Coordinates of C-alpha atoms in Angstrom, one line a residue:
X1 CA 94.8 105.5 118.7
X2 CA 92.7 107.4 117.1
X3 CA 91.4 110.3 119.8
X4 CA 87.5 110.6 118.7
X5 CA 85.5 107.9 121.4
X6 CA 84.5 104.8 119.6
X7 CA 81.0 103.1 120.4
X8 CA 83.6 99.6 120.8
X9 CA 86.6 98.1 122.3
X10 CA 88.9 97.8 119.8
X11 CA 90.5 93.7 120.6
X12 CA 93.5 93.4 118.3
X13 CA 94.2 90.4 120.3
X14 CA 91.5 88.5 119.0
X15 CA 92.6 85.8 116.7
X16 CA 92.5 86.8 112.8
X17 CA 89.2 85.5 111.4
X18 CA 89.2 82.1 108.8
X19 CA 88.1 82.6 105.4
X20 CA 85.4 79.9 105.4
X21 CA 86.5 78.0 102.2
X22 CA 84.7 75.0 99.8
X23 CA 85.4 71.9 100.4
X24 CA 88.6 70.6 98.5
X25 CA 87.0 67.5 97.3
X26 CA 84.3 69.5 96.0
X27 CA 86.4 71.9 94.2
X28 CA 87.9 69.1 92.3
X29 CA 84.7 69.1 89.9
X30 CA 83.3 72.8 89.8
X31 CA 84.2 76.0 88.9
X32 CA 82.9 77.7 91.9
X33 CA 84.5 80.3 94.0
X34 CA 86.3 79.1 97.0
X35 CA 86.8 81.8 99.1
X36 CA 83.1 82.1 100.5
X37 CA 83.6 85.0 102.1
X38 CA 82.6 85.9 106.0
X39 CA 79.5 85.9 107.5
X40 CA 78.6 89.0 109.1
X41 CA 79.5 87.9 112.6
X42 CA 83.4 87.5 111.5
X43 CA 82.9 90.7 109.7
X44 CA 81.9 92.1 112.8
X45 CA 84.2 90.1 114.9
X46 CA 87.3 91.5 112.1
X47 CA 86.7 94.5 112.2
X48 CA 86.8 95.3 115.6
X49 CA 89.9 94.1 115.8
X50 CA 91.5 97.6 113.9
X51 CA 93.1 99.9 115.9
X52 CA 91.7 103.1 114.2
X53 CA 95.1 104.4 114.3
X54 CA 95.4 107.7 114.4
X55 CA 98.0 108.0 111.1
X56 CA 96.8 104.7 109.3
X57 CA 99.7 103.6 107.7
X58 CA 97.4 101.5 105.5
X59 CA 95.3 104.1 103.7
X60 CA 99.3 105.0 102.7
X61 CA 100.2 101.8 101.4
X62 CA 96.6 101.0 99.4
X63 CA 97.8 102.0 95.8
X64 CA 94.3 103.7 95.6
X65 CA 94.5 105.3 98.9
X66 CA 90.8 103.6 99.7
X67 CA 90.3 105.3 103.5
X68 CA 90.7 101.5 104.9
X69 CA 90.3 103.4 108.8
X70 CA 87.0 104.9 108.3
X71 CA 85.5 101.9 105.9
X72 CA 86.3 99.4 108.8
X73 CA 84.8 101.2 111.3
X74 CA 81.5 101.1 109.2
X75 CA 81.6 97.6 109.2
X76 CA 82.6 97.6 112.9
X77 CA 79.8 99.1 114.0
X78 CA 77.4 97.1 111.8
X79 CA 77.3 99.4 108.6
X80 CA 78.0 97.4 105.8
X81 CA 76.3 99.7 103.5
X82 CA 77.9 102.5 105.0
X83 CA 81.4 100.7 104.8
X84 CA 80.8 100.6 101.0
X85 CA 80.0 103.9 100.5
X86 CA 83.3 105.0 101.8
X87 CA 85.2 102.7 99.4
X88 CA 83.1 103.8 96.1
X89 CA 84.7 106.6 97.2
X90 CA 87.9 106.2 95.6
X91 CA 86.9 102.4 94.0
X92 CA 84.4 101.1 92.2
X93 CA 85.4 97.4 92.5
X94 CA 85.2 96.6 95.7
X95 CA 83.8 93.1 94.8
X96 CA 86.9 92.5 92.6
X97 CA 89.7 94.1 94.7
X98 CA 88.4 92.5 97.8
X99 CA 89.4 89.3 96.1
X100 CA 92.2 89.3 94.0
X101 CA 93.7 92.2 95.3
X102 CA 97.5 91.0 96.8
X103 CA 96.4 92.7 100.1
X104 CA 99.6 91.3 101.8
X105 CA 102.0 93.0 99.5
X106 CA 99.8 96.5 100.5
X107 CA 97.5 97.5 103.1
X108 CA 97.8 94.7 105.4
X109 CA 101.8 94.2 105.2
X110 CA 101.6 98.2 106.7
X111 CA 98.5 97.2 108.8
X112 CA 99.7 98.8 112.7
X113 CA 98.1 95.5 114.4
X114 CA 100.1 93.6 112.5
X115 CA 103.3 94.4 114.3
X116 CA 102.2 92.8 116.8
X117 CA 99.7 90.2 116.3
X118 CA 98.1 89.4 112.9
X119 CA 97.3 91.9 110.6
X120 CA 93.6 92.6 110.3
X121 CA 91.7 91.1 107.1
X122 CA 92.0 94.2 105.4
X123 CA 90.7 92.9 102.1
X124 CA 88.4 90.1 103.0
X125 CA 86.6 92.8 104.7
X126 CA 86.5 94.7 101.3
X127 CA 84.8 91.8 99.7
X128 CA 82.5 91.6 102.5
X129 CA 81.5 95.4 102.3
X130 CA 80.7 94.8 98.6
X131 CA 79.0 91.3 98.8
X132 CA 77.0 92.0 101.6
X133 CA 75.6 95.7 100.9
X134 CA 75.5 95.6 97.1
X135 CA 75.1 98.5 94.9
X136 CA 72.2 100.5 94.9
X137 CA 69.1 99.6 92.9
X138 CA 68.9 103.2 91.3
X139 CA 73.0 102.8 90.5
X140 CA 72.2 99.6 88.9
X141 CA 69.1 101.0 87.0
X142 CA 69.5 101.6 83.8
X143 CA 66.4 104.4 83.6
X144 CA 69.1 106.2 85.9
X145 CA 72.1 106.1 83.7
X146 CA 73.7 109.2 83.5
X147 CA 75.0 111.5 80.6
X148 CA 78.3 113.4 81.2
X149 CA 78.8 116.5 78.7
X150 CA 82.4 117.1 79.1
X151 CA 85.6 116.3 76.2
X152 CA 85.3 112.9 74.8
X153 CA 88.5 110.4 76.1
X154 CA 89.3 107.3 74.6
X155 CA 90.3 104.7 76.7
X156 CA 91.9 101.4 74.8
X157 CA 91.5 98.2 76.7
X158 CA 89.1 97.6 79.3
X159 CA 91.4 96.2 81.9
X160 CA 91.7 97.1 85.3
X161 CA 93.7 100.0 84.1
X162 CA 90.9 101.7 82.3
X163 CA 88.1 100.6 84.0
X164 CA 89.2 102.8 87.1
X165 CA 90.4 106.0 84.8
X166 CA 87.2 105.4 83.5
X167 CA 85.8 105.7 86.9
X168 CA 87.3 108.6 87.7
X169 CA 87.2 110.5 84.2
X170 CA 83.3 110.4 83.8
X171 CA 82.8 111.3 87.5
X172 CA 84.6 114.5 86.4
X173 CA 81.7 114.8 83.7
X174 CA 84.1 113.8 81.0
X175 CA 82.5 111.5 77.7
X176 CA 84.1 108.3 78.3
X177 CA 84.7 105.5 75.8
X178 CA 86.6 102.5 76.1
X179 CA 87.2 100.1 73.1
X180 CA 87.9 96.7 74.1
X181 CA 89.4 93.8 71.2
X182 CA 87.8 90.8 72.8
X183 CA 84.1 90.4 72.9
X184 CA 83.6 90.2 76.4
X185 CA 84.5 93.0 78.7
X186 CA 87.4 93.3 81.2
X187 CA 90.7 92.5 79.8
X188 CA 92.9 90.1 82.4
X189 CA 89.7 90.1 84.9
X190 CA 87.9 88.6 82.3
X191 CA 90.3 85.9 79.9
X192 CA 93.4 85.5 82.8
X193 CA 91.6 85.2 86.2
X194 CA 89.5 81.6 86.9
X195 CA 85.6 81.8 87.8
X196 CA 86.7 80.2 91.4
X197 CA 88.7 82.9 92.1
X198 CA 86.3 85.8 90.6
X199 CA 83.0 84.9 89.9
X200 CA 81.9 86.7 86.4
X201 CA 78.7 88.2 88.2
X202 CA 81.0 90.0 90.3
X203 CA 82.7 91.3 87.8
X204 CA 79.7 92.4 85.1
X205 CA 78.3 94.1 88.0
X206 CA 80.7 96.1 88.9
X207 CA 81.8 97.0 85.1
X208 CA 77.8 97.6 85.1
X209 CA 77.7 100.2 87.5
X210 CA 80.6 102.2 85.1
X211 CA 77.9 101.9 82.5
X212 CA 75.4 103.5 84.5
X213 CA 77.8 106.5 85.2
X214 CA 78.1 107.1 81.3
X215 CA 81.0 105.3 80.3
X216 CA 80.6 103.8 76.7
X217 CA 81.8 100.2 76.2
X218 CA 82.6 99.2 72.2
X219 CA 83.6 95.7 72.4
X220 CA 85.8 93.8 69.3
X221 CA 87.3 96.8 68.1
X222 CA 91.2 96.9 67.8
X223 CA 92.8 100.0 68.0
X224 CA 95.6 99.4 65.6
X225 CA 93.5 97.7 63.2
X226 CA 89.5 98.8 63.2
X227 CA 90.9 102.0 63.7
X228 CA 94.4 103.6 64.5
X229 CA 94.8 106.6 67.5
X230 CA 94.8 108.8 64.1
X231 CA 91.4 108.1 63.6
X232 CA 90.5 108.6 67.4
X233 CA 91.7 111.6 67.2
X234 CA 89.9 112.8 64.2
X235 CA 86.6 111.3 65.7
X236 CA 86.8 114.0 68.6
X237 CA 88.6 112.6 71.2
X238 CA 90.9 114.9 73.0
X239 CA 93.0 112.3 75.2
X240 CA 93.7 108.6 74.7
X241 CA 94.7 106.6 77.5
X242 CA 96.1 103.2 76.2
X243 CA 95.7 100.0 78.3
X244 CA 96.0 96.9 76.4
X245 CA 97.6 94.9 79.5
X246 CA 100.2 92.1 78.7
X247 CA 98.9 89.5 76.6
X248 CA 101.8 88.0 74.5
X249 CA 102.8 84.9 76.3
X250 CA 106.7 84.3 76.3
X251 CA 107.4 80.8 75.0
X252 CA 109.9 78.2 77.1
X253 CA 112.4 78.2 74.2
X254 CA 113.1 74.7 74.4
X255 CA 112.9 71.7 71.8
X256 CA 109.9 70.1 71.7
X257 CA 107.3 73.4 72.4
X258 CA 105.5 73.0 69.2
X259 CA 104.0 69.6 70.1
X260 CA 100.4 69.0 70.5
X261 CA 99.2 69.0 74.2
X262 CA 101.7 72.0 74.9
X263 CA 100.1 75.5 75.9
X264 CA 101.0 78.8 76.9
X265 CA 99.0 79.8 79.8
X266 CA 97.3 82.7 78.3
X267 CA 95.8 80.5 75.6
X268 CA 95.0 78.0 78.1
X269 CA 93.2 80.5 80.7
X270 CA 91.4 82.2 77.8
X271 CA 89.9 78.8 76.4
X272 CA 88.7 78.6 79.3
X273 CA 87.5 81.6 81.0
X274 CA 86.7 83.5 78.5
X275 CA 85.4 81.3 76.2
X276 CA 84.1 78.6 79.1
X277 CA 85.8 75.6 77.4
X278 CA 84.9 74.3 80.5
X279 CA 81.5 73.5 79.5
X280 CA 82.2 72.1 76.4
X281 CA 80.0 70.6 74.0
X282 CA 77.8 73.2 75.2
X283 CA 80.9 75.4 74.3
X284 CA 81.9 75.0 70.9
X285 CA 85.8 76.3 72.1
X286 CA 87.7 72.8 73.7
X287 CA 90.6 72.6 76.1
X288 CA 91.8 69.1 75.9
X289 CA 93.7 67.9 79.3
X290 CA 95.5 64.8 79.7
X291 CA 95.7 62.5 82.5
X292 CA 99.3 64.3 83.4
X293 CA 99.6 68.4 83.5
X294 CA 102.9 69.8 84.2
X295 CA 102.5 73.5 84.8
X296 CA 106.0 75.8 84.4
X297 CA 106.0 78.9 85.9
X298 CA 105.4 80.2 90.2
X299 CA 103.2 82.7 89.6
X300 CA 99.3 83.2 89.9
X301 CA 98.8 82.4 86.2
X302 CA 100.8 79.0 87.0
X303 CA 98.2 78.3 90.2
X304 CA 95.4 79.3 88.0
X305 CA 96.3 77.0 85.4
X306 CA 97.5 73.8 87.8
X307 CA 94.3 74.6 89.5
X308 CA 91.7 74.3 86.2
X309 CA 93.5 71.3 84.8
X310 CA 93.1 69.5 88.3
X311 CA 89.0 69.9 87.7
X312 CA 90.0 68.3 84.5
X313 CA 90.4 65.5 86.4
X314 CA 94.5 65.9 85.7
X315 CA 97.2 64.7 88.0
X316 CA 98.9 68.1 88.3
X317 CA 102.4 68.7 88.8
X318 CA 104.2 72.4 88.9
X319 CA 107.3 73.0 88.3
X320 CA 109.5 75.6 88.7
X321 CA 113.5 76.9 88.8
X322 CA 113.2 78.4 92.8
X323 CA 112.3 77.3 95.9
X324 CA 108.2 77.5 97.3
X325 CA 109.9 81.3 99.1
X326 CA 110.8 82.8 95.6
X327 CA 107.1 82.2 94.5
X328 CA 105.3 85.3 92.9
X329 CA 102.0 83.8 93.2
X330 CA 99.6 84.7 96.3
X331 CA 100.0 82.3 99.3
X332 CA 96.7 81.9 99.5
X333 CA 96.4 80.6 96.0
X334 CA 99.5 78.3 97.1
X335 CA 97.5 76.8 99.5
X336 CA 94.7 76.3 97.5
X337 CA 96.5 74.7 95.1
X338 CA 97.9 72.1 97.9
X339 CA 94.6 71.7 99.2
X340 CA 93.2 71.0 95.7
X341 CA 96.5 68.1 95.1
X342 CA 98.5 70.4 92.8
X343 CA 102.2 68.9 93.4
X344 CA 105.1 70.7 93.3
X345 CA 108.4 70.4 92.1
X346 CA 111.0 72.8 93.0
X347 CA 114.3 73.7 91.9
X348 CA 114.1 71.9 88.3
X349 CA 113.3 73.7 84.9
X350 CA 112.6 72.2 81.6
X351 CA 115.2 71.7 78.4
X352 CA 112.8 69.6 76.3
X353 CA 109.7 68.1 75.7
X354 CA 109.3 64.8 74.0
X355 CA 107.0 63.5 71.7
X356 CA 104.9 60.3 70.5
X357 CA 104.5 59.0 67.1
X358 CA 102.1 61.4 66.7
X359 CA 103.7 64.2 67.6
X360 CA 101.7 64.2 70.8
X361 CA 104.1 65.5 74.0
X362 CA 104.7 62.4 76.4
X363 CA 107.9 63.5 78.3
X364 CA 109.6 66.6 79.7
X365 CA 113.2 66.9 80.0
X366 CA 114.3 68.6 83.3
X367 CA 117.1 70.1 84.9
X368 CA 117.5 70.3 88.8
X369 CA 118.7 73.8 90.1
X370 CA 120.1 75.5 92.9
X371 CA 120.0 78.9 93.9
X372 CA 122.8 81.1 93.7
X373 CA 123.3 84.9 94.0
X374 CA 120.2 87.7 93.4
X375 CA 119.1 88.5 89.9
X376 CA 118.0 91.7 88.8
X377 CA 114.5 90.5 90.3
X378 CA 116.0 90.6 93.9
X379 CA 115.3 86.5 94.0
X380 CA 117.8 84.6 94.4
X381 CA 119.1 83.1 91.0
X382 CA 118.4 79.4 89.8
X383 CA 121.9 77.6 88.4
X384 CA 121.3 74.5 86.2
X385 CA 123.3 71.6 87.8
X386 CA 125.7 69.4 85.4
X387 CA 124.4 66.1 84.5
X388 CA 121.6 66.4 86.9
X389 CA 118.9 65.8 84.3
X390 CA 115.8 63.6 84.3
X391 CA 112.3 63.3 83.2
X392 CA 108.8 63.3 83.9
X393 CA 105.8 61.8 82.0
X394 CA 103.1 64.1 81.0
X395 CA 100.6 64.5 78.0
X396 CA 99.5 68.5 78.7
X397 CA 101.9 70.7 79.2
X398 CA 101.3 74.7 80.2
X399 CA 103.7 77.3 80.0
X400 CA 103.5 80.3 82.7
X401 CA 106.6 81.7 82.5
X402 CA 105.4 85.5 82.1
X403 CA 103.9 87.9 79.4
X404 CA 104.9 90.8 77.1
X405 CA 102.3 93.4 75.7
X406 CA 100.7 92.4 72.3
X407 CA 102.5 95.0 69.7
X408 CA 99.1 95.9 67.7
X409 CA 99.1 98.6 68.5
X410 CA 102.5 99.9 68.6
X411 CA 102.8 98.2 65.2
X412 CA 100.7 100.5 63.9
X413 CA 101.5 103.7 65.7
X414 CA 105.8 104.0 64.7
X415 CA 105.6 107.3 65.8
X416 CA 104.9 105.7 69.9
X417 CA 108.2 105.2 71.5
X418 CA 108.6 101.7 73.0
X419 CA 111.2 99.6 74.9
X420 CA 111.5 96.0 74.6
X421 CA 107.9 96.3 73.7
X422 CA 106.7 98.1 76.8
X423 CA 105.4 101.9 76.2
X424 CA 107.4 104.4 77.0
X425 CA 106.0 107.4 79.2
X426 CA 107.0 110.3 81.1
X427 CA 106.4 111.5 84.7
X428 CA 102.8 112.5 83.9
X429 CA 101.6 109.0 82.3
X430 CA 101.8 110.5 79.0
X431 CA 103.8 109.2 76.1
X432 CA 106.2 110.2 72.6
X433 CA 102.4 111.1 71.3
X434 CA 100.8 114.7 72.9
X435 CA 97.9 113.3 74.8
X436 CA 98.4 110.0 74.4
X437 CA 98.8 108.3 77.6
X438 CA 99.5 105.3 78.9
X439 CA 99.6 102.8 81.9
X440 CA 99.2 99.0 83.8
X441 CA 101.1 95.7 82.3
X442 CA 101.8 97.7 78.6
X443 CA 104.2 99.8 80.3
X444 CA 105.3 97.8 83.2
X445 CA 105.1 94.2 82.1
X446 CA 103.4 91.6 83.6
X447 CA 102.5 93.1 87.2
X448 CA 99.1 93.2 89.5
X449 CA 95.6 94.1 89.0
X450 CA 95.7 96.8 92.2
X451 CA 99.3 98.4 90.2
X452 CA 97.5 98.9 86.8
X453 CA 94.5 100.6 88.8
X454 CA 97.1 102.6 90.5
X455 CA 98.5 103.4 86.9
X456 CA 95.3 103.9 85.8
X457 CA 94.2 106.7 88.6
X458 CA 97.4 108.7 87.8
X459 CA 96.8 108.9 84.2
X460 CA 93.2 110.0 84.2
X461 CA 94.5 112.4 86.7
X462 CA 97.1 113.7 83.9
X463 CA 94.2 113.8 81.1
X464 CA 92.2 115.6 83.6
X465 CA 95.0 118.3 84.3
X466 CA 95.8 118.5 80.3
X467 CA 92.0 118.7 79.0
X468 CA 91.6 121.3 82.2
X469 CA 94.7 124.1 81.4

């Protein structure tokens, strides 16, 4: 404990507030968020159940080392303002991070109260902090804006990755300018997560707030074809930080993929988040569901997708080669999904997909599994069992089965040394290029919004130490 007097009793006893969630049935026809968020008596109520341990072990495990101790205590003692002002300090997206943030795999799987009774609502308090205090009106004001003076650095992407280098670049007066392909600002938060899980208001207010800071958003441009890091270079940028995220879906690799009604994820999630097919006509960009989805893949791309075709009105089904255990995807989003009707079908995997007359898919060919010894992912491994095939009827198909990072850029740049298409770097972020960093999914792979931010952090704390000497 922590040995300053606090103005409360700590009750770590008290049981773990409830998310207060939408109705399932009305979920099933809008894209509104469904995580509510508390009110501010279970804030309160949540927040006094930390410890305020003197060592918090989970300002350690927070990948952005966001003092979690001193933030609650704002909020336990009514301060949500307060409480936000002590995240800002090390993170501008509260709003985002307090929601899709995998807070059990972090902060709250090291949370001290958690060893014995449950672990406090680490990041539901986050959202809270951020929801219920807002920024401030001359942060948000565009007369206040300011105008750093320092090197110009070139950040490419505007993913979670950049956005926080961003963040902590032009706080240390440096000319930031990130160059995004897509038209609409902030990479996987934008095209890969669903408006019911992150509500786009959320998220242009917080990339807002960068904008007041100074940092310079140039939207459809491709670094690697509008311009190469050459050309950066030679337009006065002293650092390059690269970002682009994973977007280059891996295809199933199975007979049958090329028939209409089959999707990748990615192009699924970006018809409709990005481009809000979900509103179509009013949207001139379509999604077309079926009455039968089948959804491959365990991870939170595979519950994002299942989830969206099931307010297509879509009986949903996901499949997938391990047991509900070996699931990447959030828990919470599992449960969701339940609650929303998503079935699911474990131990199988696809080897075809059949067609119609019209080359329209119909069937999927499946495979039951078991699980055998651990892969190189630590899971266990799925074994196809002999002449254990069957099929299931379905007329949309989606394929979440992971991602690679698009090769633009590395197309264009020979001299920037890759593996397997991930960027290669060294200890300090950077990469085969001097001053060319890198960091997030286009160096690990497909991984988590809170690890690119990690990522992120570290390399604009390399640019800053290279610009600096």
């Amino acid at each position: 404990m922590a040995s300053e007097k606090l103005p409360y009793k700590p009750n770590p006893k008290a049981p773990r507030a409830v998310l207060p969630v939408l109705d399932p049935q009305r979920r099933a026809s809008t894209p509104e968020e469904v995580a509510l968020g508390f009110t501010p008596e279970q804030a309160l109520a949540e927040a006094q159940r930390c410890l305020q341990c003197e060592k918090p072990k989970c300002v350690e495990a927070c990948p952005l080392h966001i003092d979690i101790k001193r933030f609650i205590r704002r909020l336990a003692e009514g301060d949500a303002a307060g409480a936000l002002d002590v995240i800002s300090e090390e993170s501008p997206f509260p709003g985002v991070c307090g929601r899709v943030c995998q807070h059990e795999l972090f902060c709250e799987d090291a949370c001290v109260t958690g060893k014995r009774w449950e672990p406090v609502a680490i990041g539901s308090l986050e959202r809270f902090a951020a929801d219920h205090a807002r920024l401030r009106a001359q942060e948000l004001s565009p007369n206040g804006a300011r105008r750093p003076t320092g090197p110009k650095v070139a950040l490419v992407g505007s993913g979670p990755a950049s956005l926080i280098a961003a963040y902590d670049l032009v706080r240390w007066n440096y000319r930031v300018t990130i160059f995004e392909a897509l038209h609409k600002l902030g990479g996987v938060l934008a095209y890969g997560i669903p408006n019911f899980r992150l509500p786009r208001e959320i998220l242009a207010e917080e990339i807002a707030r960068l904008q007041n800071l100074g940092v310079e958003f140039v939207p459809d441009f491709i670094v690697g074809k509008t311009a190469t890091l050459e050309d950066l270079f030679e337009e006065g940028f002293e650092a390059v930080f690269v970002g682009t995220g994973a977007g280059l879906p891996y295809l199933m690799g199975i007979p049958g993929e090329n028939l209409t009604g089959v999707y990748t994820a990615n192009e699924f999630l970006t018809r409709i988040n990005l481009m809000e097919a979900f509103k179509f006509p009013e949207s001139p960009t379509p999604v077309r569901v079926g009455k039968r989805t089948i959804v491959v893949g365990g991870g939170n791309s595979a519950m994002d997708a299942a989830r969206w075709a099931r307010r297509f009105g879509s009986e949903t089904t996901v499949l997938f080669r391990r047991g509900r255990a070996e699931m990447r995807a959030r828990i919470e989003e599992i449960e969701h999904a339940e609650e929303e009707q998503v079935h699911f079908h474990f131990l199988a995997a696809p080897v075809a997909l059949i067609g119609d007359e019209k080359f329209h898919v119909k069937e999927m060919e499946c495979i039951r599994m078991e699980l055998g010894e651990p892969d190189s992912s630590g899971r266990p491994a799925p074994v196809p069992i002999e002449g254990s095939n069957f099929r299931i009827p379905c007329d949309t198909v989606v394929a979440a089965i992971g991602q690679a990072p698009n090769p633009t850029l590395q197309r264009a740049t020979p001299q920037l040394l890759t593996k397997r298409g991930k960027i290669v770097i060294n200890e300090e972020g950077e990469t085969s290029i001097p001053r060319v960093f890198a960091g997030g999914d286009v160096v690990r792979g497909g991984s988590t919004v809170i690890l690119a931010m990690k990522d992120g952090r570290a390399a604009a704390a390399a640019i800053h130490k290279a610009l600096s000497s």
